PDB file of C-alpha atoms and ligand atoms in Angstrom:
ATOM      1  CA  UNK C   1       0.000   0.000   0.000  1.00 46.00           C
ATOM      2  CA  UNK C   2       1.300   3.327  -1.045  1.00 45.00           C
ATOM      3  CA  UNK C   3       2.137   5.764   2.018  1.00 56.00           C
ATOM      4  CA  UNK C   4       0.576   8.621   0.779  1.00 78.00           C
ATOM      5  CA  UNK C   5      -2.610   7.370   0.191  1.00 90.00           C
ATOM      6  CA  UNK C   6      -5.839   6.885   2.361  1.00 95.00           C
ATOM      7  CA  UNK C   7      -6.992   3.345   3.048  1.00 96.00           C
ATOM      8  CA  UNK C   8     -10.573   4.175   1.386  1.00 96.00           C
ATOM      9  CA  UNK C   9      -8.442   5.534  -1.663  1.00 95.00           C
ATOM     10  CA  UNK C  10      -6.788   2.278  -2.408  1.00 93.00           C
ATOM     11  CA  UNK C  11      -9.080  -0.500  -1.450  1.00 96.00           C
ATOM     12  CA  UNK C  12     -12.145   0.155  -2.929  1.00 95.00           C
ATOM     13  CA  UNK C  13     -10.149   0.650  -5.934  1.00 94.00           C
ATOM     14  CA  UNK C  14      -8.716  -2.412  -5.628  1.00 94.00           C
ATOM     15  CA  UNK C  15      -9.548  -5.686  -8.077  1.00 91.00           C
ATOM     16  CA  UNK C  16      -9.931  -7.687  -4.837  1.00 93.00           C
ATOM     17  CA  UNK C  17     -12.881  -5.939  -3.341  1.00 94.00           C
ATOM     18  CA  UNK C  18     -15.321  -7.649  -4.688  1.00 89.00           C
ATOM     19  CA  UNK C  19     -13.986 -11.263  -3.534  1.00 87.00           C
ATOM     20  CA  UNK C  20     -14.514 -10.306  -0.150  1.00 89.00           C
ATOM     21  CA  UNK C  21     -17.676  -8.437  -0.544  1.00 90.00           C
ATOM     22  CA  UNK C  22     -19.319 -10.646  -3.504  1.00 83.00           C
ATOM     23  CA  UNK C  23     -22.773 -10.808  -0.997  1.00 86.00           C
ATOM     24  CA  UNK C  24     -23.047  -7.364  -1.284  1.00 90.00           C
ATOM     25  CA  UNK C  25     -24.634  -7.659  -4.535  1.00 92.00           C
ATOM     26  CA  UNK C  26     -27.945  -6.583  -6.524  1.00 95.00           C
ATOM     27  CA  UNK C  27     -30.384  -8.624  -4.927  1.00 95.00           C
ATOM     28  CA  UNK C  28     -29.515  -7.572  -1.372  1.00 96.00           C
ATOM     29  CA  UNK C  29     -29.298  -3.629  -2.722  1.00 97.00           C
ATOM     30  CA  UNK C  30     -33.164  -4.610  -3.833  1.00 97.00           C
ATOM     31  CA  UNK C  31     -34.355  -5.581  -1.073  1.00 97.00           C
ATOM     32  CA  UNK C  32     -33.364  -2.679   0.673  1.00 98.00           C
ATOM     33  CA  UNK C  33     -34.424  -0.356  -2.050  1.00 98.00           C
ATOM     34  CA  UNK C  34     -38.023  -2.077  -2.060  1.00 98.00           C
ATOM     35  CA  UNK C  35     -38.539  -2.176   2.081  1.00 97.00           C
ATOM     36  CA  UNK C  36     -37.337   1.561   2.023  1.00 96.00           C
ATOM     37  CA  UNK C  37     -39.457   2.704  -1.083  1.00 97.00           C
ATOM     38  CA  UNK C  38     -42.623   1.356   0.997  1.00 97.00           C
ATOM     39  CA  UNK C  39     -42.190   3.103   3.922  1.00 96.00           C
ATOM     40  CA  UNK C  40     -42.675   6.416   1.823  1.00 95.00           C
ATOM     41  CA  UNK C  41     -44.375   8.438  -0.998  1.00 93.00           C
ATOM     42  CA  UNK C  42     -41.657   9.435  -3.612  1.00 97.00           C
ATOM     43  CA  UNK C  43     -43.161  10.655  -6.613  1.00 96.00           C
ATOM     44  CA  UNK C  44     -41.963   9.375  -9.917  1.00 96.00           C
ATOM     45  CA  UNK C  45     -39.003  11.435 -11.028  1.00 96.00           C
ATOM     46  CA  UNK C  46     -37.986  12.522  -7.727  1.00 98.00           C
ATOM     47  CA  UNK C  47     -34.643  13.185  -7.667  1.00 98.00           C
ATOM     48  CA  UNK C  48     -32.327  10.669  -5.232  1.00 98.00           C
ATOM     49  CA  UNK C  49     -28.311  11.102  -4.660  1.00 98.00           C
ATOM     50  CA  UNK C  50     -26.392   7.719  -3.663  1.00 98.00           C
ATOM     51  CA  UNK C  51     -23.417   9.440  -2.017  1.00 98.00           C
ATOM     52  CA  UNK C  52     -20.281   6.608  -2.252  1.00 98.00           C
ATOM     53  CA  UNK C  53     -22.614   4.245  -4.483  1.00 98.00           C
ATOM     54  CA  UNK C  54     -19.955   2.339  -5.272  1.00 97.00           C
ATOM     55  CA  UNK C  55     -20.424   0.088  -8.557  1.00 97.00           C
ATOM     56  CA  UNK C  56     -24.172   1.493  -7.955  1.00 98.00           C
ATOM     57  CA  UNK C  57     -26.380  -1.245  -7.402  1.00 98.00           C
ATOM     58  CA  UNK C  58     -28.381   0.629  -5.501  1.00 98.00           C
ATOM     59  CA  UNK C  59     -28.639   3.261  -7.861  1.00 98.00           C
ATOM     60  CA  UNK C  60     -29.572   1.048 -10.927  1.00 98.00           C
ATOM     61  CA  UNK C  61     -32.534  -0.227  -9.069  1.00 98.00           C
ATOM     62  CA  UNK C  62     -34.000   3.108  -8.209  1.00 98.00           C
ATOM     63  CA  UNK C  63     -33.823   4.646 -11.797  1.00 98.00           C
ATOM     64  CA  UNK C  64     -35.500   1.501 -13.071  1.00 97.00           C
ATOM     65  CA  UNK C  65     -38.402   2.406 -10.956  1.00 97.00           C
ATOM     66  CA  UNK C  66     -38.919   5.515 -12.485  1.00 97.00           C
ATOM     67  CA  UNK C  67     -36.415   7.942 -10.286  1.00 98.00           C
ATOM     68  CA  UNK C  68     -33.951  10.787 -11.140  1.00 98.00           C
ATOM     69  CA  UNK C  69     -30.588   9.427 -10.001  1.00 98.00           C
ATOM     70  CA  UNK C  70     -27.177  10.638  -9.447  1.00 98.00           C
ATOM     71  CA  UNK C  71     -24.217   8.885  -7.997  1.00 98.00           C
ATOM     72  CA  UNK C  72     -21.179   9.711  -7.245  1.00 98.00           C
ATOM     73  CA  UNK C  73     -18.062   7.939  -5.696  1.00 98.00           C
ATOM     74  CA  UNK C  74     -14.506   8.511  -5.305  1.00 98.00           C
ATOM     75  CA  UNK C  75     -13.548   4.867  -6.549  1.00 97.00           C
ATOM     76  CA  UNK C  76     -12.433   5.290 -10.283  1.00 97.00           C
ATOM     77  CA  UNK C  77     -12.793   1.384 -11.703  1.00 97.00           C
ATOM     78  CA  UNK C  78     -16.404   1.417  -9.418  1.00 97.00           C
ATOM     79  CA  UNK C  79     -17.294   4.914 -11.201  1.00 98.00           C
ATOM     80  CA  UNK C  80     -15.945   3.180 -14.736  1.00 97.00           C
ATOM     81  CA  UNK C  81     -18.173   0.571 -14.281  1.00 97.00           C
ATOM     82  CA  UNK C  82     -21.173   2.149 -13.263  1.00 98.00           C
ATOM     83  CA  UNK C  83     -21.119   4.623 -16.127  1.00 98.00           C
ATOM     84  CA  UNK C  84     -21.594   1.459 -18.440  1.00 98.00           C
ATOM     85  CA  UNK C  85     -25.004   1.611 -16.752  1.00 97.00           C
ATOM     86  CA  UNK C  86     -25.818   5.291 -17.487  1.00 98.00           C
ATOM     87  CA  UNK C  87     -28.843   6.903 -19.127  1.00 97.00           C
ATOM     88  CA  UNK C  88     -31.138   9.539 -19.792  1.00 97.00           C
ATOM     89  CA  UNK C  89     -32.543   9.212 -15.511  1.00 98.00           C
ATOM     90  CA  UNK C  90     -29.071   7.813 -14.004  1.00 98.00           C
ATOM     91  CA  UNK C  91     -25.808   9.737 -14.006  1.00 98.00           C
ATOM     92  CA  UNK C  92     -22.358   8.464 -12.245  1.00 98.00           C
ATOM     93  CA  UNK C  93     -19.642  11.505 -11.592  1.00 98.00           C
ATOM     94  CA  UNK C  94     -16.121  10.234  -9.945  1.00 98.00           C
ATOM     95  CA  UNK C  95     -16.488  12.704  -6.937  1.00 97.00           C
ATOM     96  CA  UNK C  96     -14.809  12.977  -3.150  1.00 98.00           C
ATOM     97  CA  UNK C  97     -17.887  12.851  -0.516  1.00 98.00           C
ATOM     98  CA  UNK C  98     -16.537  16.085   0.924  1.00 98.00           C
ATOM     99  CA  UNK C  99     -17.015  18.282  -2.264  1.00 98.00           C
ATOM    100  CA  UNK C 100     -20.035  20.505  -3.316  1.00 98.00           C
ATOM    101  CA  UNK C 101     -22.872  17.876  -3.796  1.00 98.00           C
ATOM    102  CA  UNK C 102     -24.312  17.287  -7.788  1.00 98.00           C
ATOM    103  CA  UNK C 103     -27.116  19.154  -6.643  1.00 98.00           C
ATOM    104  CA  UNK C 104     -29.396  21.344  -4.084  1.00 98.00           C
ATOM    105  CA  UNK C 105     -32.867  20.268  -4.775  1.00 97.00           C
ATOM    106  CA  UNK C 106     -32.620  16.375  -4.023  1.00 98.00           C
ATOM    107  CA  UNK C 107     -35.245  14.687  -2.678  1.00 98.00           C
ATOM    108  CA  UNK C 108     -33.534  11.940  -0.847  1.00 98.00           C
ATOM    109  CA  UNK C 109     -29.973  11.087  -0.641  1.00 98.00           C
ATOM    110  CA  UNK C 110     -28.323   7.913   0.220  1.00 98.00           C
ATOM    111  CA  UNK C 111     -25.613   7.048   1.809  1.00 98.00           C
ATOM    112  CA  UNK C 112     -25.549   3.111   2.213  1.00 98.00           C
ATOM    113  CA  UNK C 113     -23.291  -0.117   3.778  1.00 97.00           C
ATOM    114  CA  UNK C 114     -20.619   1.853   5.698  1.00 98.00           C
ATOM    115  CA  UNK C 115     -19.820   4.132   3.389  1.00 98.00           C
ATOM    116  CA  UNK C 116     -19.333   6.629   6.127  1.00 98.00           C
ATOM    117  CA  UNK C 117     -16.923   7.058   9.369  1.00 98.00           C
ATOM    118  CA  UNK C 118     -13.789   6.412   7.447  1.00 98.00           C
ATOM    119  CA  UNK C 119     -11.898  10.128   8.322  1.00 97.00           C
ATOM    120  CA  UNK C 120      -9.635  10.705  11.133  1.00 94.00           C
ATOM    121  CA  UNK C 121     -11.018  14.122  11.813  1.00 95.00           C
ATOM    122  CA  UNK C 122     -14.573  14.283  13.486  1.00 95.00           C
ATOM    123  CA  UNK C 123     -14.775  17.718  10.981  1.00 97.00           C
ATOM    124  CA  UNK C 124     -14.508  15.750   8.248  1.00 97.00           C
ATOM    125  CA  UNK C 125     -17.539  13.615   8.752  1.00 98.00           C
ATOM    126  CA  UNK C 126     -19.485  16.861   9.381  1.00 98.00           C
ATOM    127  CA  UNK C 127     -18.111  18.493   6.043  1.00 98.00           C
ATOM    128  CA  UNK C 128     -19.692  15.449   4.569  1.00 98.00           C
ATOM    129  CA  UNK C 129     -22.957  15.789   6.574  1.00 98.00           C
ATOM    130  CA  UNK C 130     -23.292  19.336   5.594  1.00 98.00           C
ATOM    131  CA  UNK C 131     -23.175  18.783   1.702  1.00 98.00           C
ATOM    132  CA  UNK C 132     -25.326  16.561   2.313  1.00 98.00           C
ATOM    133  CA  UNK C 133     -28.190  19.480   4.139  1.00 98.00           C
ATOM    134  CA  UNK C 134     -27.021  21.531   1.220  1.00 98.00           C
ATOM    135  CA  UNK C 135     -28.376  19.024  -1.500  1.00 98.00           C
ATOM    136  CA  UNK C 136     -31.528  18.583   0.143  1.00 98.00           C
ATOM    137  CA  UNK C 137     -35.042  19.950  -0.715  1.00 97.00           C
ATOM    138  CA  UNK C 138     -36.256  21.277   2.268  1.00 96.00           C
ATOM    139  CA  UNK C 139     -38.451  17.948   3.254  1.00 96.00           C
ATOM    140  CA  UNK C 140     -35.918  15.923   1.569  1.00 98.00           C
ATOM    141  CA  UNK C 141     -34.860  12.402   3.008  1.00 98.00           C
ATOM    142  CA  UNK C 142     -31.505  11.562   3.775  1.00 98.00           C
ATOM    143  CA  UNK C 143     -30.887   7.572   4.867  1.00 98.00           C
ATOM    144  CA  UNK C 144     -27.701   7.048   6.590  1.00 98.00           C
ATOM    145  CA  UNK C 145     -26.681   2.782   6.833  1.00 98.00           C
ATOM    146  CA  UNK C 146     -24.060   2.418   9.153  1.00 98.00           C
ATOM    147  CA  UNK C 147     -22.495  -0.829  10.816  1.00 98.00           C
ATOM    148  CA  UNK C 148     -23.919  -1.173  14.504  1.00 98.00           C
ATOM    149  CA  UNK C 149     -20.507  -1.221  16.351  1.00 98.00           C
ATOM    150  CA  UNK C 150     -22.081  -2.959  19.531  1.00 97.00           C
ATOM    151  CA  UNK C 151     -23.272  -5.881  17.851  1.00 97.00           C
ATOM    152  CA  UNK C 152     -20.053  -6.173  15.292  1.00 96.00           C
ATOM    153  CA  UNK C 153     -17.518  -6.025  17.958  1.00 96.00           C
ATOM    154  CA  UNK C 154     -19.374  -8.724  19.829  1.00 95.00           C
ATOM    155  CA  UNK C 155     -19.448 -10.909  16.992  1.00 94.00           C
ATOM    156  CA  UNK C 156     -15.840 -10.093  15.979  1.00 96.00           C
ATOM    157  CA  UNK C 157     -13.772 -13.267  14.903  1.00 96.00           C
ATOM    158  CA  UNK C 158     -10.566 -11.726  15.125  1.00 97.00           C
ATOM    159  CA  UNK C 159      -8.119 -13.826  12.778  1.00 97.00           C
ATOM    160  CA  UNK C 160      -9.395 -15.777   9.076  1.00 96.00           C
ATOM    161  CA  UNK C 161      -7.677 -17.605   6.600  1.00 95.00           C
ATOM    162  CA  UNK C 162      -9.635 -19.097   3.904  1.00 94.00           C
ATOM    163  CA  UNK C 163      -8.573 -19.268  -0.015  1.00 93.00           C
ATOM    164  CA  UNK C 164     -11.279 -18.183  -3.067  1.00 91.00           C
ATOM    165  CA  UNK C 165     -10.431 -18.364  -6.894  1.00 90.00           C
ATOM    166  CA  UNK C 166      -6.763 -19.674  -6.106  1.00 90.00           C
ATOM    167  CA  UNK C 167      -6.120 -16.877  -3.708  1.00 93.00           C
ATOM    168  CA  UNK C 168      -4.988 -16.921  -0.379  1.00 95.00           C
ATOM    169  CA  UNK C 169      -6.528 -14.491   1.749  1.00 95.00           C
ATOM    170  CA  UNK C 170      -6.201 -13.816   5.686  1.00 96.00           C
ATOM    171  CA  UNK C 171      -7.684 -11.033   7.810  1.00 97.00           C
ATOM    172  CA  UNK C 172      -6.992 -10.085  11.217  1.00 98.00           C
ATOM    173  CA  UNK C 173      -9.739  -7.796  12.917  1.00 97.00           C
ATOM    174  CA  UNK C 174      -9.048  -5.520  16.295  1.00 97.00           C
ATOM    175  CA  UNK C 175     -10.329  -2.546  17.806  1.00 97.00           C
ATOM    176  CA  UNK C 176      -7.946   0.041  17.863  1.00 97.00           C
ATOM    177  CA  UNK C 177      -8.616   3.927  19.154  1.00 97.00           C
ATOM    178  CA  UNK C 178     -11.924   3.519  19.134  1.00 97.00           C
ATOM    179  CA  UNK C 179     -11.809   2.034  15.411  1.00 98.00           C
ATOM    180  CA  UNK C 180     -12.748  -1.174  13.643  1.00 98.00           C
ATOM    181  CA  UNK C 181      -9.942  -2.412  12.053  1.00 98.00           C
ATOM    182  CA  UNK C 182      -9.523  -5.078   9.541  1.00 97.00           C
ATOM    183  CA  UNK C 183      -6.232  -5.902   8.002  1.00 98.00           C
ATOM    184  CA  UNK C 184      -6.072  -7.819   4.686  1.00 97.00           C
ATOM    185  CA  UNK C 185      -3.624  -9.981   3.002  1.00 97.00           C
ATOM    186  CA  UNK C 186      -4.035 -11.600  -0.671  1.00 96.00           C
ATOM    187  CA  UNK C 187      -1.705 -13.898  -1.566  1.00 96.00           C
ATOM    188  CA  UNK C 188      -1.585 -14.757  -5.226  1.00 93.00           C
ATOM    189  CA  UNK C 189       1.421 -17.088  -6.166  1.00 91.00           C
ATOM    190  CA  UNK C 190       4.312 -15.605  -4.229  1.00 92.00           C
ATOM    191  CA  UNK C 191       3.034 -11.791  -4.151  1.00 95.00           C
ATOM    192  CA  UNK C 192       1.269 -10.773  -1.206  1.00 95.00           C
ATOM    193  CA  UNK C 193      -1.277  -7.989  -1.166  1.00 95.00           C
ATOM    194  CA  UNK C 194      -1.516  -5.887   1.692  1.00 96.00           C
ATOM    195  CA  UNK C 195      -5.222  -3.528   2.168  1.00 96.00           C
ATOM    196  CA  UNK C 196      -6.596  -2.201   5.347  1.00 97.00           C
ATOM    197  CA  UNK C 197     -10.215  -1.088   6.580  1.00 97.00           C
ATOM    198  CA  UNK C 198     -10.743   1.378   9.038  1.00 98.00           C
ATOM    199  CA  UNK C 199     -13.989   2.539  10.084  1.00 98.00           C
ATOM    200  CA  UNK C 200     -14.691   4.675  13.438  1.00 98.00           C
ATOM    201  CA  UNK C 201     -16.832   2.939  16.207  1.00 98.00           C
ATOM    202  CA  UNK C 202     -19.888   5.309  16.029  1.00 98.00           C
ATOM    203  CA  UNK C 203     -22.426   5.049  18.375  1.00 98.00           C
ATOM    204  CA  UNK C 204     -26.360   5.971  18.585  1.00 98.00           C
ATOM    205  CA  UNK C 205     -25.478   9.258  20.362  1.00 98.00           C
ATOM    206  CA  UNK C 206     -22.464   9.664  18.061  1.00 98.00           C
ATOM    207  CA  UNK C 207     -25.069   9.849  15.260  1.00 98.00           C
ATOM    208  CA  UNK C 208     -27.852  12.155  17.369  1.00 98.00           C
ATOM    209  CA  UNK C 209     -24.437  14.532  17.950  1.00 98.00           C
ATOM    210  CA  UNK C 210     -23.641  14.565  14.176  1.00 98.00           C
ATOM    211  CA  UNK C 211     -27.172  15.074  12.539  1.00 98.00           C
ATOM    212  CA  UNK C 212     -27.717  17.810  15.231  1.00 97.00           C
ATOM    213  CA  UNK C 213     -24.581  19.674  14.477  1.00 97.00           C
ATOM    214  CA  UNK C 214     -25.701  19.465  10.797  1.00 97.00           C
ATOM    215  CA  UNK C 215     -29.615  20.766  11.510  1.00 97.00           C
ATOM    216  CA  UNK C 216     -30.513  17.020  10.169  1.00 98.00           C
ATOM    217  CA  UNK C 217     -34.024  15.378  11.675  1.00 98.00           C
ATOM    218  CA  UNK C 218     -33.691  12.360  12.871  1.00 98.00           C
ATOM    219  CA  UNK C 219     -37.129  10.419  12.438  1.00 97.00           C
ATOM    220  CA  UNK C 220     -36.081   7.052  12.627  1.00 97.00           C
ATOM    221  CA  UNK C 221     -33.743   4.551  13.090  1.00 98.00           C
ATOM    222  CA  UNK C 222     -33.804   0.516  11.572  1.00 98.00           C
ATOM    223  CA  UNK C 223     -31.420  -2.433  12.584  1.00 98.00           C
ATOM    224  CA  UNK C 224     -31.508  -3.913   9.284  1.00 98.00           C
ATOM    225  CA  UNK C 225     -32.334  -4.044   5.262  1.00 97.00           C
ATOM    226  CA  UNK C 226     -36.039  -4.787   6.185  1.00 97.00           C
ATOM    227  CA  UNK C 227     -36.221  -1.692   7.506  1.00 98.00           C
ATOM    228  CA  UNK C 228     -37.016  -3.521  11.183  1.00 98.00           C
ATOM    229  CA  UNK C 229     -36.601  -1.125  14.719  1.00 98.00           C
ATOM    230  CA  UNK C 230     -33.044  -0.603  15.518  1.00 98.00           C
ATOM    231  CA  UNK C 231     -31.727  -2.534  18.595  1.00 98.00           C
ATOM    232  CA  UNK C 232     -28.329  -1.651  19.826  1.00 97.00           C
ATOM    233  CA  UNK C 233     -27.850  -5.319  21.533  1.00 96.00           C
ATOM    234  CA  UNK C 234     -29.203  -7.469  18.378  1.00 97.00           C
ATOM    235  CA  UNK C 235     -29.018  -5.517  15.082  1.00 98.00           C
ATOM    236  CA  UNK C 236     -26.570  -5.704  12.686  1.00 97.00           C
ATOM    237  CA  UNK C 237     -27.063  -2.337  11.187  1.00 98.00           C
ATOM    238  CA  UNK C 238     -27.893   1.139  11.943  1.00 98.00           C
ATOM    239  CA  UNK C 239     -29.586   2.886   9.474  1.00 98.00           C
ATOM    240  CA  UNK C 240     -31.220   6.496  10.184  1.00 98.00           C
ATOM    241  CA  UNK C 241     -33.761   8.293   8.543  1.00 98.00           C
ATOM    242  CA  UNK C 242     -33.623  12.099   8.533  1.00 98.00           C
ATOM    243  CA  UNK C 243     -34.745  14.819   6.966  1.00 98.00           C
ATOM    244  CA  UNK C 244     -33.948  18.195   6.328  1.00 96.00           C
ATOM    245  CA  UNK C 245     -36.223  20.668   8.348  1.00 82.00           C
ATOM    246  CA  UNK C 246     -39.189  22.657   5.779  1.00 75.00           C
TER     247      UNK C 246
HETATM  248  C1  LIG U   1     -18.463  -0.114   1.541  1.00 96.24           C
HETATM  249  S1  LIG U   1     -18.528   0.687   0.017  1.00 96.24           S
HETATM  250  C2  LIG U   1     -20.269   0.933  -0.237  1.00 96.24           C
HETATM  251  C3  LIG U   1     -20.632   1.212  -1.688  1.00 96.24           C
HETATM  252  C4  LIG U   1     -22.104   1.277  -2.022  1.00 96.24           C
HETATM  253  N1  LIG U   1     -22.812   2.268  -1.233  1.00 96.24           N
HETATM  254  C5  LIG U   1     -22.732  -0.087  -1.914  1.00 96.24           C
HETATM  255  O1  LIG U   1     -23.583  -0.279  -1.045  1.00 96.24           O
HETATM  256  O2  LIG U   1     -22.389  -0.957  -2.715  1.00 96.24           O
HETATM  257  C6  LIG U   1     -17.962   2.313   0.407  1.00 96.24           C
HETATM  258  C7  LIG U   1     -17.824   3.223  -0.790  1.00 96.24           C
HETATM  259  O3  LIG U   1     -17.390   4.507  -0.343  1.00 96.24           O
HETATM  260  C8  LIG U   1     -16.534   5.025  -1.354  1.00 96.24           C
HETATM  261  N2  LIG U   1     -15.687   6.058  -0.774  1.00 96.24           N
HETATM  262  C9  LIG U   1     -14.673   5.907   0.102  1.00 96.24           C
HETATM  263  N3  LIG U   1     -14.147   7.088   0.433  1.00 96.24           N
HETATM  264  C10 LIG U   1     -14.818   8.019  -0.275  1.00 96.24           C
HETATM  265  C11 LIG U   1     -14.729   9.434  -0.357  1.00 96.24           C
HETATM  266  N4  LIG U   1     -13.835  10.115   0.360  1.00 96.24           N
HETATM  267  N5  LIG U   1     -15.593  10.075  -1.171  1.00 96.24           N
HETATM  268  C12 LIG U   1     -16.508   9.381  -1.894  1.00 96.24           C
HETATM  269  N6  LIG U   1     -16.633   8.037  -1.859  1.00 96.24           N
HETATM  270  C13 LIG U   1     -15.800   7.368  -1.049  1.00 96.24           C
HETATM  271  C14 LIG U   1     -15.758   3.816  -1.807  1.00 96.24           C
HETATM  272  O4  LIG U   1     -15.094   4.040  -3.031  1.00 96.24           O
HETATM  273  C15 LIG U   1     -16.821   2.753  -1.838  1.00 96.24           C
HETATM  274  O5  LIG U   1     -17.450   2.668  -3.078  1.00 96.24           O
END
């Protein structure tokens, strides 16, 4: 791994990402899409922003159901590859979650699986949160999907070595400075691959602190991808509905 560089700058731009995260896939980003679609009334054409969609699964699904979608990601092969999928309704831009948003008249953005908590610098995560009020319609939705640290760090197996597609792979998880951290080696005939993932162990009132800093509503809060209540001891996810105030 280069010094310079970020984690988040060189493993989601890795080839390997996917062999770890191959569940993560279409049919998982549709569930959640449909669950979350049926707890509200979006117009058609409403206008949604997946901030760090990645390859954009979830953004696929909601311009085939009639939306106005942008996505945007700092990942340049994820951004590559999503722009095969573009059209008139769905737009991909190669952007850093900290810039200017693509818009100011969303009606929901999305920011989904972890794709927050990765900076060192609490300011940084409220730069993010405040492009994110700036994009908004008043009214407009923002849905934040965050690992639930509690339940993770319970579960945490802390060493792995398994092989996939002729590749050796180990990862050793800890928590470190109040940070998840998963280190990740890929061996592939006698080269080894070295990636980390770092992601900060935010809690409930982390969140409330955040979203109140950033005059963000919080209405809700769901433990996992069918949208069921949030429980700090037993779900595996946190994801928070908000709005921005009319
Ligand atoms: C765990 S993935 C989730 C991707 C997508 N939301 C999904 O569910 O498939 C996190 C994403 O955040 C993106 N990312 C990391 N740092 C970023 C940054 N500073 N600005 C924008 N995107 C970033 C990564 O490139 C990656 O696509």
């Amino acid at each position: 791994m280069s010094e310079t560089k970020e984690w988040f700058e060189d493993w989601f731009s890795s080839p390997y990402y996917d062999l770890l995260y191959a569940h993560r896939d279409d049919s998982e980003a549709e569930l959640f899409i449909d669950n979350f679609l049926s707890k509200f009334s979006f117009q058609p054409g409403s206008k949604f922003w997946d901030l760090a969609c990645g390859k954009g699964r979830h953004a696929r699904y909601l311009a085939n159901k009639g939306f106005q979608v942008i996505g945007t990601d700092l990942s340049e092969p994820f951004i590559q590859h999503a722009q095969q999928h573009q059209h008139k309704d769905l737009t991909f831009i190669r952007q850093d979650m900290r810039e200017d948003p693509p818009g100011t008249d969303f009606d929901c953005v999305l920011n989904l699986f972890t794709a927050f908590g990765y900076f060192k610098d609490r300011e940084e995560d409220l730069k993010v949160l405040r492009q994110v009020h700036k994009s908004l319609k008043s009214g407009g939705r923002f849905i934040l999907d965050y690992l639930n640290p509690s339940f993770i760090i319970r579960q945490m197996v802390p060493s792995e070595n398994f092989s996939r597609h002729n590749l050796g792979i180990e990862i050793q998880r800890r928590i470190e400075s109040n940070r998840i951290i998963k280190e990740i080696h890929i061996q592939e005939g006698d080269k080894i691959h070295q990636y980390l993932e770092s992601v900060q162990c935010l809690y409930p009132q982390d969140f409330k602190n955040l979203f109140q800093a950033c005059e963000l509503e919080i209405h809700e809060v769901w433990g996992d991808y069918k949208c069921r209540p949030f429980s700090e001891e037993s779900s595996p996810r946190q994801i928070w509905v908000c709005s921005k105030s009319m």
